[in-house]
Short mmCIF file of C-alpha atoms in Angstrom, two decimals:
data_model
loop_
_atom_site.label_atom_id
_atom_site.label_comp_id
_atom_site.label_asym_id
_atom_site.label_seq_id
_atom_site.Cartn_x
_atom_site.Cartn_y
_atom_site.Cartn_z
CA MET A 1 0.00 0.00 0.00
CA LYS A 2 1.32 3.38 -1.06
CA ASN A 3 1.79 6.04 1.61
CA GLN A 4 -0.50 8.94 0.73
CA SER A 5 0.32 12.23 2.31
CA SER A 6 -1.89 15.27 2.20
CA PRO A 7 -1.04 17.84 -0.46
CA PRO A 8 1.10 20.79 0.62
CA PRO A 9 -0.87 23.79 1.85
CA GLU A 10 -1.61 26.28 -0.88
CA SER A 11 0.11 29.59 -0.53
CA GLU A 12 -2.09 32.61 -0.12
CA SER A 13 -3.12 33.87 -3.53
CA PRO A 14 -2.46 37.51 -4.35
CA PRO A 15 -5.37 39.89 -3.86
CA SER A 16 -7.42 41.11 -6.80
CA PRO A 17 -6.49 44.58 -8.05
CA SER A 18 -9.78 45.89 -6.64
CA THR A 19 -9.10 44.45 -3.17
CA LEU A 20 -5.53 45.75 -3.27
CA THR A 21 -6.60 49.27 -4.29
CA LYS A 22 -9.30 49.40 -1.61
CA ALA A 23 -6.78 48.37 1.05
CA VAL A 24 -4.16 50.90 -0.07
CA ASP A 25 -6.13 53.99 -1.24
CA ILE A 26 -9.91 54.25 -0.79
CA PRO A 27 -10.41 57.36 -2.99
CA LEU A 28 -8.66 55.63 -5.91
CA HIS A 29 -10.83 52.56 -5.32
CA ARG A 30 -14.00 54.68 -5.31
CA VAL A 31 -13.33 56.08 -8.79
CA GLY A 32 -12.64 52.57 -10.11
CA PHE A 33 -8.83 52.63 -10.25
CA LEU A 34 -7.12 49.22 -10.09
CA ILE A 35 -3.54 48.99 -8.79
CA ASP A 36 -1.46 46.40 -10.66
CA GLU A 37 2.10 47.09 -9.44
CA LEU A 38 3.13 48.35 -6.01
CA THR A 39 6.84 48.93 -5.28
CA PRO A 40 8.91 51.80 -3.84
CA THR A 41 10.15 52.56 -7.38
CA LYS A 42 6.93 52.15 -9.37
CA VAL A 43 3.22 52.26 -8.70
CA SER A 44 0.96 51.52 -11.65
CA GLY A 45 -2.52 50.47 -12.57
CA ARG A 46 -5.50 51.10 -14.77
CA LEU A 47 -8.70 53.09 -14.79
CA PRO A 48 -11.66 52.00 -16.89
CA ILE A 49 -13.38 55.27 -17.83
CA THR A 50 -16.91 55.05 -16.46
CA GLU A 51 -19.57 57.66 -15.68
CA ILE A 52 -18.18 57.90 -12.12
CA CYS A 53 -14.96 59.52 -13.36
CA CYS A 54 -16.36 61.57 -16.26
CA GLN A 55 -17.42 65.17 -16.58
CA PRO A 56 -20.81 65.87 -18.24
CA PHE A 57 -19.18 65.70 -21.70
CA ARG A 58 -18.35 62.02 -21.13
CA VAL A 59 -14.61 62.53 -20.92
CA LEU A 60 -12.27 61.84 -18.02
CA HIS A 61 -12.55 64.62 -15.44
CA GLY A 62 -9.27 66.47 -14.93
CA GLY A 63 -9.77 66.30 -11.17
CA VAL A 64 -9.84 62.50 -11.38
CA SER A 65 -6.55 62.56 -13.29
CA ALA A 66 -5.13 64.75 -10.51
CA LEU A 67 -6.48 62.35 -7.87
CA VAL A 68 -4.79 59.42 -9.63
CA ALA A 69 -1.50 61.34 -9.90
CA GLU A 70 -1.45 62.42 -6.25
CA GLY A 71 -2.66 59.02 -5.04
CA LEU A 72 -0.06 56.96 -6.89
CA ALA A 73 2.78 59.35 -6.03
CA SER A 74 1.77 59.41 -2.35
CA VAL A 75 1.64 55.62 -2.10
CA GLY A 76 5.02 55.33 -3.82
CA ALA A 77 6.60 58.03 -1.65
CA HIS A 78 5.19 56.40 1.48
CA MET A 79 6.95 53.15 0.55
CA ALA A 80 10.16 54.82 -0.66
CA GLY A 81 10.31 56.80 2.60
CA GLY A 82 10.25 53.71 4.80
CA LEU A 83 6.50 53.92 5.53
CA LYS A 84 6.90 57.28 7.26
CA ARG A 85 4.17 59.87 6.82
CA VAL A 86 4.16 61.86 3.56
CA ALA A 87 2.14 64.87 2.44
CA GLY A 88 1.77 66.31 -1.03
CA ILE A 89 2.81 69.96 -1.19
CA HIS A 90 2.68 70.60 -4.94
CA LEU A 91 0.91 69.05 -7.90
CA SER A 92 1.39 70.18 -11.48
CA ILE A 93 -0.57 68.37 -14.16
CA ASN A 94 -0.92 68.86 -17.90
CA HIS A 95 -3.85 67.35 -19.75
CA VAL A 96 -2.83 66.76 -23.36
CA LYS A 97 -5.54 64.45 -24.71
CA SER A 98 -8.99 63.40 -23.59
CA ALA A 99 -10.04 59.90 -22.59
CA HIS A 100 -13.67 59.12 -23.31
CA LEU A 101 -16.33 57.08 -21.59
CA GLY A 102 -15.47 53.41 -22.23
CA ASP A 103 -11.73 54.00 -22.72
CA LEU A 104 -9.06 52.33 -20.60
CA VAL A 105 -6.37 54.53 -19.02
CA TYR A 106 -3.07 53.14 -17.73
CA ALA A 107 -1.20 55.18 -15.09
CA GLU A 108 2.34 54.90 -13.80
CA ALA A 109 4.18 56.80 -11.05
CA THR A 110 7.98 56.70 -10.74
CA PRO A 111 10.32 58.68 -8.50
CA PHE A 112 12.23 61.58 -10.03
CA SER A 113 14.04 62.42 -6.78
CA VAL A 114 13.96 60.66 -3.42
CA ARG A 115 15.64 62.56 -0.60
CA ARG A 116 15.40 62.35 3.17
CA THR A 117 12.72 65.05 3.57
CA LEU A 118 11.46 65.70 0.04
CA GLN A 119 10.44 63.48 -2.87
CA VAL A 120 9.37 64.33 -6.41
CA TRP A 121 7.41 61.81 -8.47
CA ASP A 122 6.47 61.80 -12.16
CA VAL A 123 3.09 60.37 -13.08
CA HIS A 124 1.85 59.64 -16.60
CA LEU A 125 -1.62 58.58 -17.71
CA TRP A 126 -2.03 56.97 -21.13
CA LYS A 127 -5.10 55.93 -23.07
CA VAL A 128 -4.65 52.33 -24.20
CA ASP A 129 -6.03 50.96 -27.46
CA PRO A 130 -7.11 47.42 -26.45
CA SER A 131 -6.74 46.01 -29.96
CA THR A 132 -3.09 47.08 -30.37
CA MET A 133 -2.11 47.94 -26.75
CA LYS A 134 -0.72 51.19 -28.17
CA LYS A 135 -0.56 53.97 -25.57
CA SER A 136 -1.16 57.67 -26.15
CA LEU A 137 -0.45 60.24 -23.44
CA VAL A 138 -3.50 61.72 -21.70
CA SER A 139 -1.89 63.54 -18.76
CA SER A 140 1.55 64.17 -17.34
CA ALA A 141 2.02 65.22 -13.72
CA ARG A 142 4.75 65.99 -11.23
CA VAL A 143 4.02 65.63 -7.52
CA THR A 144 6.24 67.02 -4.75
CA LEU A 145 5.88 65.50 -1.30
CA VAL A 146 7.28 66.25 2.13
CA CYS A 147 8.37 62.97 3.67
CA ASN A 148 9.93 61.39 6.73
CA MET A 149 7.34 62.93 9.03
CA PRO A 150 6.29 61.08 12.17
CA VAL A 151 3.18 58.95 11.89
CA PRO A 152 0.46 60.19 14.27
CA GLU A 153 -0.84 57.81 16.94
CA TYR A 154 -4.24 57.52 15.26
CA ALA A 155 -2.63 56.36 12.00
CA THR A 156 -0.05 53.83 13.17
CA ASP A 157 -1.65 51.16 10.96
CA ALA A 158 -1.48 53.34 7.81
CA GLY A 159 1.33 51.24 6.31
CA GLU A 160 -0.09 47.80 7.12
CA ALA A 161 -1.69 47.22 3.70
CA LEU A 162 1.59 48.18 2.02
CA ARG A 163 3.54 45.83 4.28
CA LYS A 164 1.10 43.08 3.35
CA TYR A 165 0.77 43.62 -0.41
CA ALA A 166 3.73 45.64 -1.72
CA LYS A 167 7.07 44.37 -2.97
CA LEU A 168 9.16 46.23 -0.43
#
């Protein structure tokens, strides 16, 4: 008789992009953004353009683009700064092309400068053609953040989702 052992326990599967985004940044989750990559050197994801994130003319609202830029840069700076508190102090964004209802937008934030007390991140949003995967720039932003601030007592768990899900 052959010795049958139980199969090895399955490792925990990675969270869905929706679950990950909700755990890391609720405002991004609320507009439908989905985080795909989460590291101290790159935060990226996608935004299906729905009525929630459109202005009345059925194009992506510029304020939503700004929210995505500040959100991704803040999450990245928080990780790059050792999970210390960060705060955005300047956002500059240029909207160069519209994204329409039904489009898919890909966004990526990367650090331009990471210093002890100040970080600058570049964020780009592209419209993606699903048939060719060709990207065309929608918005380009630069976000400046103060970093290395103490985490207040009421927010000591602010970095827990990043510790759990990010590639630190």
